[in-house]
Amino acid sequence: MTASTIGQNPSSFRLQSLRVLETLALLLIIAFIMLPIIWLALTSIKPREKAYSTEIVFQPTLDNFRVIFADYTVIMNEGTDRERGELGRDMFPSVVNSVVVSGATILIAIPLATLAAYAFSRYSFFGNGVLLVWILTTQFIPAIVVAIPFFTLFRTLEVFGSPLLGTRLGLIIVNMSIVLPYAIWMIKGFVDALPGEIEEAAFVDGCNDFQILFFISLPLIRPGVLVASVFAFIMSWNEFLFALIIGREMRTMQVALMTTRGALGIMWELMAAAGLVVMVPIFFLALFIRKNVVDGLTMGAVK
Amino acid sequence: MRKKRWVPWVLVGPALLIIVLTTIYPLLAALYFSFHKYNLRRPAQFAIQIGENGIHIDWNLLSLNNYALAFNDSRFINSLYVTFWFTVISVALSVIIGLFIAVIVQKGGRLHTLTKVLLIFPFAVSPALKGFSWRFMLNEEYGIYDLLIDQLIVAPINALLSIINALPLVEIPLISESIVWLGDKFWALFMLAMSETWGWAPLIALMFVGALGSIDEQIYEAARIDGANRLQIFFRVTLPLLRSVILIVTMLKTIFSLKMFDQVVTMTGGGPVRATQTINYYIHQIGFVRSLDIGYASAMSYILVVVLTVCAALYVSLVLNRD
């Protein structure tokens, strides 16, 4: 069919059909991105009888959340979990673990990264450039190589009288290997963008290096430090391999997801509920640093 | 300038120390382990012994046996193939779909802007959860993806095939509507790569959106005046201008794909019949789940380190030599 048979100006017809195609493509992209997320959200509020079907009409319930946070009465009343030989899973300690590990990781990593990033940006010292690139390449080390020696080390290394394996402290230590390099690069980007004249003026006025750093520069790069903190928090929150190998029974939420496996396979309604607990807080954080995620992940290589 | 020489070292020192301890120490230790017979089930003997007479090195305890073992282990060779194909499929799909998304959303418009905001969401979903959710949605009985694939892709193709079959020319067998996605060797690996693509294509799109935005509008204008159509502009103008960014992104995604581990655990568990056992997954199985052979696991992970070092060198040279 040609455009003239419609009786329209051919160029405007082509333009309109292009626009329709573009809208369709956009809707397809939105569906591609959002479907898994929406489906998890729907499943998490489905009653158990409906969770194992593709039905989308159901009476929403918060029972699944009650079960993963071990409100036993719900299970007792239903009786269904008993039939499966399962009781509620107390995931609350795992939420605490995730928050403590990710929180402590950034509390240690971000101040150190900020100082280092400032030095890399503002001082030229021997090995400056090489060190920066080397820090970047540490991110290409497979996590399993880091995990193996720390696993054997932490089996015997004792802190406060007990081995570090299976402790939050052990997990925080290995998390440094992934968080610090990204944080240094991200914060360095923000320091680079800061004009140096203010610091020069402070120097002329008689401030020493540390006065300039703490009273002039740091307050100015605070937004950047905040962005890097959020990014580091997300990385550490979503980390799985270390949590599995080093954290072990001290389960973070990522590992706790695996405990939704019951005698008859994974209980998807519980997995979905736990999944929502894992991802929804991160959605807000990710939206907050939306514009900086790419710079963070690529360490500024794609600009 | 003002700067005192020792000041930067004081600032960099603590961070550098921790990075060295958490990356260089394990790299050296794993290399050391890889030359030993070291199984968690038995007390290990190490070559370097510190005794009363100082440091003593027992060279007999060092060997390349673990490396020889790796290249004679059909399961390790299998994991190399699996990792290779996973990387090829996931990188190709992520970069191509990412580029497609970027080109579409890059223009203004309300729906475009909304899509651009939504692109960040898959990044927020942890890889472990990604694996679980895809496994759920691909379930052959109640999975939403399974239903959609059957209804929107398989059914129309089959309808077309039956029309062709109705003509007395050829007989083409219809596609089965009951494929168990994660129970089939090919489809399990493909779907694993698809779940990776779901997480990465939107991020890669965001990387390209930035690069596309920096292309001067006048270049397109000139191409249009010369009579180029949209496809020609894309292939002859946009793609060549994006060349260096595409290379960098491809290399970066290759590295991330080679390191992938989480989804194998939560989505396929390496199955069916080892069809999705990537190197990382196999190392984890050997070192921590099955034989607890730390020496062997270290040797295999070092082979991965060598591959990644080559990729890292390529990546760094791409970034440093960028136009």
XYZ file of C-alpha atoms in Angstrom:
626
model
C 0.000 0.000 0.000
C 1.362 3.374 -0.863
C 0.781 6.593 0.941
C -1.147 8.153 -1.939
C -3.940 5.538 -1.673
C -4.708 6.917 1.775
C -5.027 10.296 0.187
C -2.516 11.971 2.451
C 0.583 13.929 1.962
C 3.160 11.121 1.618
C 5.791 12.745 3.810
C 3.405 13.463 6.681
C 2.015 9.912 6.452
C 5.520 8.501 6.727
C 6.247 10.829 9.615
C 3.112 9.729 11.446
C 3.733 6.034 10.992
C 7.272 6.573 12.217
C 5.911 8.252 15.310
C 3.534 5.341 15.942
C 6.436 2.900 15.536
C 8.523 4.927 17.959
C 5.766 4.945 20.566
C 5.348 1.185 20.160
C 9.093 0.724 20.606
C 9.031 2.843 23.770
C 6.146 0.818 25.198
C 8.017 -2.385 24.357
C 11.112 -1.086 26.167
C 9.040 -0.111 29.213
C 7.443 -3.581 29.257
C 10.862 -5.219 28.932
C 12.245 -3.249 31.863
C 9.255 -3.266 34.168
C 7.662 -6.686 33.697
C 9.914 -8.650 36.105
C 9.613 -5.909 38.723
C 5.837 -5.600 38.434
C 5.430 -9.367 38.455
C 7.482 -9.708 41.649
C 5.455 -6.946 43.278
C 2.173 -8.612 42.251
C 3.293 -12.057 43.424
C 4.394 -10.696 46.782
C 0.842 -9.618 47.618
C -0.892 -12.655 46.129
C -2.503 -15.219 48.382
C -0.660 -18.523 48.176
C -3.347 -20.231 46.044
C -2.910 -17.611 43.325
C 0.863 -17.222 43.424
C 1.431 -20.303 41.302
C -0.601 -19.062 38.367
C -0.553 -16.206 35.878
C -3.863 -14.834 37.158
C -3.865 -11.140 37.908
C -7.237 -10.901 39.645
C -6.899 -11.679 43.332
C -7.541 -10.422 46.825
C -4.296 -8.671 47.855
C -2.801 -9.788 51.152
C 0.216 -9.027 53.294
C 0.427 -12.621 54.556
C 3.623 -13.352 52.632
C 5.400 -10.522 54.396
C 4.071 -11.782 57.725
C 5.463 -15.243 56.977
C 8.961 -14.070 56.041
C 9.088 -11.997 59.190
C 7.867 -15.018 61.109
C 4.501 -14.061 62.412
C 3.752 -17.640 63.342
C 0.064 -17.133 64.049
C -0.691 -16.608 60.381
C 0.885 -19.912 59.518
C -0.756 -21.772 62.319
C -4.184 -20.569 61.273
C -3.692 -21.518 57.659
C -2.021 -24.778 58.403
C -0.605 -24.845 54.887
C 2.986 -24.331 55.934
C 2.777 -27.211 58.346
C 1.715 -29.463 55.529
C 4.860 -28.455 53.709
C 6.865 -29.066 56.815
C 7.744 -25.392 56.968
C 7.341 -22.653 59.475
C 7.826 -18.944 59.074
C 11.280 -17.676 58.185
C 12.579 -15.029 60.421
C 14.250 -12.713 57.938
C 14.427 -9.798 60.306
C 17.995 -10.637 61.454
C 18.993 -10.739 57.780
C 17.616 -7.260 57.221
C 19.645 -6.115 60.213
C 22.742 -7.851 58.833
C 22.344 -6.192 55.452
C 21.846 -2.761 56.981
C 24.740 -3.121 59.436
C 27.180 -4.553 56.879
C 26.350 -2.027 54.142
C 26.184 0.844 56.627
C 29.488 0.029 58.295
C 31.116 -0.583 54.921
C 30.349 2.930 53.739
C 31.108 4.487 57.127
C 34.646 3.119 56.866
C 35.158 3.332 53.108
C 33.773 6.779 52.324
C 35.977 8.916 54.639
C 39.089 7.051 53.462
C 38.002 7.301 49.837
C 37.288 11.015 50.205
C 40.765 11.794 51.527
C 42.392 9.643 48.844
C 40.244 11.108 46.074
C 41.116 14.626 47.180
C 44.838 13.842 47.119
C 44.597 12.191 43.697
C 42.775 15.207 42.320
C 44.680 18.060 43.945
C 48.267 16.892 44.403
C 50.734 15.651 41.858
C 52.919 13.088 43.528
C 55.114 10.258 42.341
C 52.970 7.469 40.862
C 49.728 9.453 41.012
C 48.418 8.464 37.581
C 49.665 4.877 37.683
C 48.136 4.319 41.117
C 44.770 5.600 39.921
C 44.718 3.243 36.942
C 45.879 0.409 39.182
C 42.991 1.104 41.566
C 40.646 0.912 38.586
C 42.034 -2.456 37.494
C 41.498 -4.010 40.935
C 37.831 -4.096 39.954
C 38.614 -6.646 37.264
C 39.841 -9.193 39.799
C 37.168 -11.902 40.034
C 35.526 -11.824 43.470
C 36.102 -15.565 43.922
C 39.894 -14.957 44.003
C 39.405 -12.514 46.854
C 37.018 -14.865 48.635
C 39.241 -17.985 48.667
C 42.196 -16.640 50.718
C 39.957 -14.618 53.022
C 37.858 -17.720 53.653
C 40.906 -19.727 54.736
C 42.318 -16.772 56.671
C 39.087 -15.996 58.499
C 38.655 -19.645 59.515
C 41.556 -19.260 61.893
C 41.963 -15.503 62.395
C 40.242 -14.619 65.630
C 38.932 -11.237 66.675
C 37.306 -10.914 70.116
C 37.839 -14.620 70.660
C 35.936 -15.988 67.680
C 36.958 -16.589 64.054
C 36.051 -13.873 61.545
C 34.376 -16.360 59.214
C 30.625 -15.976 59.409
C 30.757 -12.570 61.067
C 29.602 -9.177 59.922
C 33.078 -7.760 60.512
C 34.610 -10.325 58.145
C 32.074 -9.397 55.498
C 32.729 -5.681 55.983
C 36.470 -6.245 55.482
C 36.107 -8.079 52.160
C 33.470 -5.596 50.975
C 36.180 -2.931 51.100
C 37.775 -4.564 48.059
C 34.780 -3.674 45.878
C 33.592 -0.448 47.469
C 36.770 1.595 48.023
C 38.029 1.752 44.406
C 34.619 2.839 43.035
C 34.213 5.424 45.781
C 37.678 6.913 45.145
C 36.991 7.290 41.430
C 33.521 8.731 41.927
C 34.570 11.287 44.520
C 37.658 12.219 42.498
C 35.307 13.151 39.664
C 33.517 15.598 41.942
C 36.755 17.126 43.267
C 38.037 17.502 39.694
C 34.929 19.502 38.829
C 35.548 21.931 41.690
C 37.400 25.086 40.612
C 40.753 25.413 42.356
C 40.643 29.207 42.812
C 38.827 29.063 46.146
C 41.532 26.841 47.596
C 44.240 29.098 46.175
C 42.627 32.096 47.847
C 42.477 30.245 51.173
C 46.156 29.374 50.783
C 47.048 32.986 50.169
C 45.083 33.863 53.310
C 47.363 31.561 55.265
C 45.411 28.298 55.568
C 47.526 25.153 55.636
C 46.804 22.036 53.564
C 44.544 20.406 56.127
C 42.618 23.576 56.941
C 41.909 23.990 53.242
C 40.831 20.368 52.931
C 38.524 20.261 55.952
C 37.109 23.798 55.996
C 37.054 24.778 52.330
C 37.009 21.757 50.019
C 35.130 19.090 51.962
C 32.003 21.198 52.535
C 31.954 21.948 48.804
C 32.145 18.316 47.683
C 29.586 17.078 50.208
C 26.951 16.349 47.532
C 29.478 14.209 45.647
C 30.423 12.338 48.797
C 26.743 11.665 49.433
C 26.258 10.291 45.905
C 29.300 8.042 46.280
C 28.009 6.825 49.652
C 24.670 5.859 48.146
C 26.401 4.096 45.243
C 28.680 2.202 47.634
C 25.701 1.287 49.822
C 23.882 -0.195 46.817
C 26.959 -2.207 45.757
C 27.426 -3.597 49.208
C 23.694 -4.254 49.723
C 23.431 -6.201 46.450
C 26.683 -8.120 46.966
C 26.131 -11.881 46.947
C 29.330 -13.924 46.510
C 31.112 -12.633 49.632
C 27.893 -12.838 51.620
C 27.580 -16.487 50.604
C 31.209 -17.548 51.200
C 32.397 -15.239 53.984
C 29.099 -14.243 55.629
C 27.705 -17.797 55.671
C 25.164 -18.248 58.469
C 25.342 -14.526 59.189
C 22.993 -14.169 56.225
C 22.439 -10.881 54.471
C 19.122 -10.425 52.656
C 20.666 -11.568 49.356
C 21.528 -14.933 50.867
C 18.300 -15.048 52.886
C 16.440 -15.096 49.546
C 17.698 -18.662 49.197
C 15.995 -19.724 52.403
C 12.613 -19.452 50.703
C 13.364 -22.902 49.345
C 11.040 -25.362 51.044
C 10.607 -29.103 50.967
C 8.664 -28.818 47.706
C 10.925 -26.316 45.976
C 11.068 -22.549 46.154
C 8.009 -20.904 47.696
C 7.683 -18.144 45.159
C 5.211 -16.010 47.086
C 7.756 -15.810 49.922
C 10.658 -15.219 47.533
C 8.706 -12.368 45.945
C 7.975 -10.788 49.315
C 11.621 -11.070 50.400
C 12.617 -9.767 46.974
C 10.514 -6.664 47.484
C 12.191 -6.024 50.818
C 15.538 -6.332 49.019
C 14.807 -4.106 46.035
C 12.327 -1.391 46.991
C 14.680 0.605 49.266
C 17.324 0.409 46.542
C 14.866 1.800 43.965
C 14.681 5.056 45.891
C 18.435 5.218 46.353
C 19.032 4.430 42.673
C 16.584 7.134 41.558
C 18.377 9.583 43.817
C 21.765 8.955 42.160
C 20.310 8.206 38.711
C 22.525 10.700 36.901
C 25.731 9.378 38.486
C 25.324 5.609 38.191
C 26.911 5.374 34.754
C 29.901 7.476 35.785
C 30.281 5.314 38.862
C 30.096 1.968 37.084
C 32.439 2.961 34.274
C 34.649 5.041 36.573
C 34.149 7.959 34.231
C 35.318 6.150 31.090
C 32.167 6.986 29.123
C 31.368 10.663 29.208
C 52.440 25.756 44.700
C 51.476 25.315 48.300
C 51.641 21.563 48.509
C 53.883 19.809 50.978
C 55.307 16.555 49.687
C 54.194 14.257 52.468
C 50.611 15.485 52.596
C 49.197 13.457 49.666
C 50.707 10.255 51.036
C 49.031 10.795 54.384
C 45.720 11.267 52.587
C 46.111 8.358 50.163
C 47.843 6.026 52.625
C 44.948 4.519 54.604
C 42.780 3.845 51.540
C 45.741 2.429 49.630
C 46.682 0.174 52.520
C 43.185 -1.317 52.683
C 43.023 -1.804 48.912
C 46.388 -3.578 48.973
C 45.293 -5.781 51.879
C 41.969 -6.701 50.281
C 43.188 -7.220 46.709
C 46.946 -7.808 46.540
C 47.034 -10.060 49.578
C 44.350 -12.448 48.222
C 45.918 -12.396 44.735
C 49.287 -13.486 46.153
C 47.770 -15.965 48.596
C 45.619 -17.610 45.914
C 48.668 -17.913 43.654
C 50.590 -19.512 46.515
C 47.716 -21.917 47.295
C 47.445 -22.897 43.640
C 50.910 -24.542 43.738
C 49.957 -26.677 46.731
C 47.990 -29.753 47.558
C 45.515 -27.966 49.790
C 42.220 -29.553 50.730
C 40.120 -28.244 53.600
C 39.363 -31.801 54.674
C 43.037 -32.539 55.399
C 45.716 -30.591 57.245
C 47.736 -28.760 54.611
C 51.503 -28.562 54.352
C 52.902 -25.363 52.945
C 56.258 -24.906 51.283
C 57.298 -21.850 53.244
C 57.804 -22.853 56.853
C 58.870 -20.439 59.547
C 60.682 -22.376 62.239
C 63.306 -21.789 64.884
C 66.068 -21.748 62.280
C 64.407 -18.997 60.282
C 62.496 -19.372 57.037
C 62.776 -22.693 55.310
C 61.376 -23.440 51.854
C 60.459 -26.984 50.970
C 60.474 -26.934 47.179
C 59.106 -30.471 46.951
C 55.728 -29.280 48.150
C 55.325 -26.900 45.212
C 53.987 -28.213 41.910
C 51.955 -27.294 38.889
C 49.703 -30.317 39.423
C 46.573 -28.222 39.985
C 47.050 -26.469 36.642
C 47.689 -29.786 34.862
C 44.562 -31.137 36.538
C 42.496 -28.216 35.271
C 43.303 -28.802 31.620
C 42.553 -32.503 31.944
C 39.276 -31.892 33.772
C 36.414 -32.134 31.290
C 34.163 -30.209 33.694
C 36.606 -27.322 33.816
C 36.876 -27.327 30.010
C 33.085 -27.385 29.916
C 32.958 -24.361 32.235
C 35.292 -22.507 29.844
C 32.904 -23.153 26.959
C 29.868 -22.193 29.041
C 31.530 -18.962 30.174
C 32.615 -18.184 26.630
C 29.133 -18.604 25.163
C 27.450 -16.860 28.078
C 29.806 -13.915 27.578
C 29.334 -13.782 23.802
C 25.522 -13.944 23.997
C 25.102 -11.579 26.951
C 27.576 -8.998 25.641
C 26.124 -9.008 22.124
C 22.521 -8.760 23.341
C 23.284 -6.125 25.992
C 25.197 -3.862 23.631
C 22.794 -4.204 20.683
C 19.625 -3.829 22.766
C 21.288 -1.055 24.782
C 22.126 0.827 21.607
C 18.585 0.324 20.297
C 17.074 1.666 23.526
C 19.461 4.640 23.546
C 18.624 5.666 19.986
C 14.880 5.478 20.730
C 14.813 7.279 24.102
C 17.425 9.876 23.236
C 14.968 12.310 21.650
C 12.776 14.571 23.737
C 9.129 13.826 24.546
C 7.285 12.817 27.678
C 7.272 9.059 27.084
C 10.959 9.221 26.181
C 11.805 10.963 29.447
C 9.735 8.497 31.468
C 11.526 5.571 29.817
C 14.884 7.196 30.501
C 14.032 7.372 34.217
C 12.850 3.751 34.271
C 16.165 2.598 32.771
C 17.802 2.799 36.193
C 15.477 0.225 37.796
C 17.121 -3.044 36.659
C 20.398 -1.742 38.147
C 18.699 -1.600 41.537
C 17.611 -5.251 41.360
C 20.384 -7.393 42.830
C 21.795 -10.114 40.555
C 20.733 -12.811 43.033
C 17.132 -11.589 42.971
C 17.309 -11.199 39.197
C 18.139 -14.903 38.911
C 15.306 -15.955 41.199
C 12.708 -13.788 39.490
C 13.645 -15.000 36.008
C 13.543 -18.585 37.179
C 10.058 -17.981 38.551
C 8.827 -16.254 35.418
C 10.223 -18.921 33.102
C 8.462 -21.729 34.960
C 6.711 -23.924 32.393
C 3.524 -24.226 34.445
C 2.873 -20.789 35.896
C 5.626 -18.526 34.581
C 4.536 -15.247 33.012
C 7.412 -15.243 30.524
C 6.590 -18.805 29.497
C 2.997 -17.743 28.851
C 3.993 -14.604 26.932
C 6.561 -16.410 24.808
C 4.022 -19.105 23.922
C 1.255 -16.604 23.152
C 3.186 -13.821 21.449
C 6.056 -15.608 19.736
C 5.484 -19.343 19.390
C 1.755 -19.234 18.555
C 2.052 -16.720 15.658
C 5.006 -18.614 14.192
C 3.083 -21.869 14.442
C 0.025 -20.273 12.843
C 2.208 -19.172 9.954
C 3.789 -22.597 9.743
C 0.397 -24.330 9.584
C -0.621 -22.108 6.705
C 2.574 -23.072 4.889
C 1.995 -26.709 5.773
C -1.533 -26.513 4.384
C 0.028 -25.989 0.959
C 1.133 -29.336 -0.407
C 4.765 -28.218 -0.755
C 6.701 -28.849 2.434
C 5.989 -30.188 5.898
C 7.628 -28.059 8.620
C 7.277 -29.349 12.172
C 5.574 -26.895 14.545
C 7.463 -25.409 17.499
C 6.628 -27.049 20.788
C 4.677 -24.869 23.220
C 5.904 -26.876 26.160
C 9.622 -26.108 26.159
C 10.979 -26.272 29.688
C 13.232 -23.234 29.362
C 15.580 -23.986 32.230
C 15.492 -27.727 31.593
C 16.910 -27.461 28.097
C 20.678 -27.125 27.704
C 20.612 -24.414 25.048
C 17.666 -22.428 26.370
C 18.930 -22.457 29.961
C 22.192 -20.804 28.915
C 20.351 -18.432 26.598
C 17.880 -17.396 29.314
C 20.714 -16.928 31.790
C 22.265 -14.523 29.281
C 18.838 -12.880 28.800
C 18.497 -12.206 32.527
C 21.964 -10.618 32.420
C 20.859 -8.593 29.398
C 17.774 -7.407 31.254
C 20.011 -5.974 33.966
C 22.655 -4.493 31.674
C 21.011 -3.319 28.449
C 19.261 -0.399 30.215
C 22.526 0.665 31.880
C 24.401 0.427 28.599
C 21.603 2.463 27.029
C 22.245 5.172 29.615
C 25.949 5.106 28.715
C 25.101 5.548 25.022
C 22.515 8.275 25.707
C 25.304 10.426 27.096
C 27.530 9.761 24.119
C 24.699 10.351 21.624
C 23.867 13.647 23.271
C 27.392 14.911 22.717
C 27.203 14.427 18.934
C 26.854 17.778 17.232
C 23.380 18.236 15.705
C 24.970 19.977 12.698
C 26.548 16.694 11.590
C 23.065 15.145 11.251
C 21.834 18.283 9.537
C 24.611 18.029 6.970
C 23.839 14.339 6.369
C 20.139 15.097 5.866
C 20.896 17.884 3.408
C 23.048 15.417 1.488
C 19.924 13.251 1.193
C 20.775 10.469 3.649
C 17.813 8.571 5.106
C 17.484 7.536 8.771
C 19.105 4.133 8.361
C 21.991 5.603 6.402
C 22.486 8.280 9.028
C 22.521 5.656 11.777
C 24.994 3.331 10.077
C 27.200 5.894 8.313
C 27.187 8.757 10.829
C 26.068 7.709 14.321
C 27.790 4.330 14.556
C 31.236 5.530 13.387
C 31.052 8.464 15.810
C 30.176 6.110 18.670
C 32.924 3.653 17.755
C 35.222 4.293 20.710
C 32.374 4.346 23.233
C 30.963 1.088 21.818
C 34.374 -0.555 22.128
C 34.820 0.607 25.728
C 31.325 -0.481 26.738
C 31.734 -3.862 25.019
C 35.014 -4.505 26.808
C 33.579 -3.438 30.151
C 30.531 -5.677 29.711
C 32.795 -8.567 28.669
C 34.676 -8.217 31.946
C 31.461 -8.108 33.975
C 30.102 -11.137 32.092
C 33.280 -13.129 32.759
C 32.883 -12.342 36.468
C 29.194 -13.287 36.594
C 28.311 -15.686 39.410
C 25.186 -14.765 41.379
C 22.507 -15.607 38.837
C 23.901 -19.070 38.118
C 23.350 -19.940 41.770
C 19.833 -18.555 42.020
C 18.538 -19.202 38.492
C 19.876 -22.527 37.227
C 22.214 -23.978 39.857
C 24.586 -24.773 37.001
C 22.123 -27.135 35.344
C 20.733 -28.804 33.421
C 23.666 -31.243 33.352
C 26.331 -28.529 33.820
C 25.027 -26.576 30.804
C 25.217 -23.320 32.765
C 28.226 -24.046 34.981
C 30.365 -20.974 34.422
C 33.988 -20.872 35.629
C 33.091 -18.916 38.753
C 30.339 -21.352 39.604
C 32.559 -24.411 39.075
C 35.347 -22.888 41.209
C 32.815 -22.230 43.956
C 31.554 -25.821 43.733
C 35.077 -27.268 43.946
C 36.338 -24.930 46.644
C 33.363 -24.575 48.935
C 30.627 -27.100 48.163
C 31.963 -30.409 46.866
C 35.605 -31.430 47.185
C 36.710 -28.402 49.252
C 39.925 -28.468 47.219
C 41.239 -24.945 47.803
C 44.468 -25.586 45.871
C 42.587 -26.639 42.762
C 40.000 -23.856 43.123
C 42.835 -21.315 43.404
C 44.557 -22.661 40.283
C 41.343 -22.417 38.269
C 40.618 -18.940 39.536
C 44.116 -17.926 38.475
C 43.381 -19.055 34.944
C 40.392 -16.710 35.110
C 42.645 -13.967 36.488
C 44.936 -14.320 33.465
C 41.988 -13.999 31.058
C 40.673 -10.975 32.947
C 44.117 -9.356 33.055
C 44.237 -9.456 29.260
C 40.747 -7.920 29.120
C 41.681 -5.294 31.705
C 44.799 -4.326 29.732
C 42.700 -3.992 26.571
C 40.111 -1.950 28.453
C 42.632 0.429 29.984
C 44.362 0.996 26.648
C 40.976 1.680 25.021
C 40.085 4.218 27.708
C 43.473 5.940 27.709
C 43.753 6.138 23.913
C 40.229 7.364 23.399
C 40.311 9.880 20.541
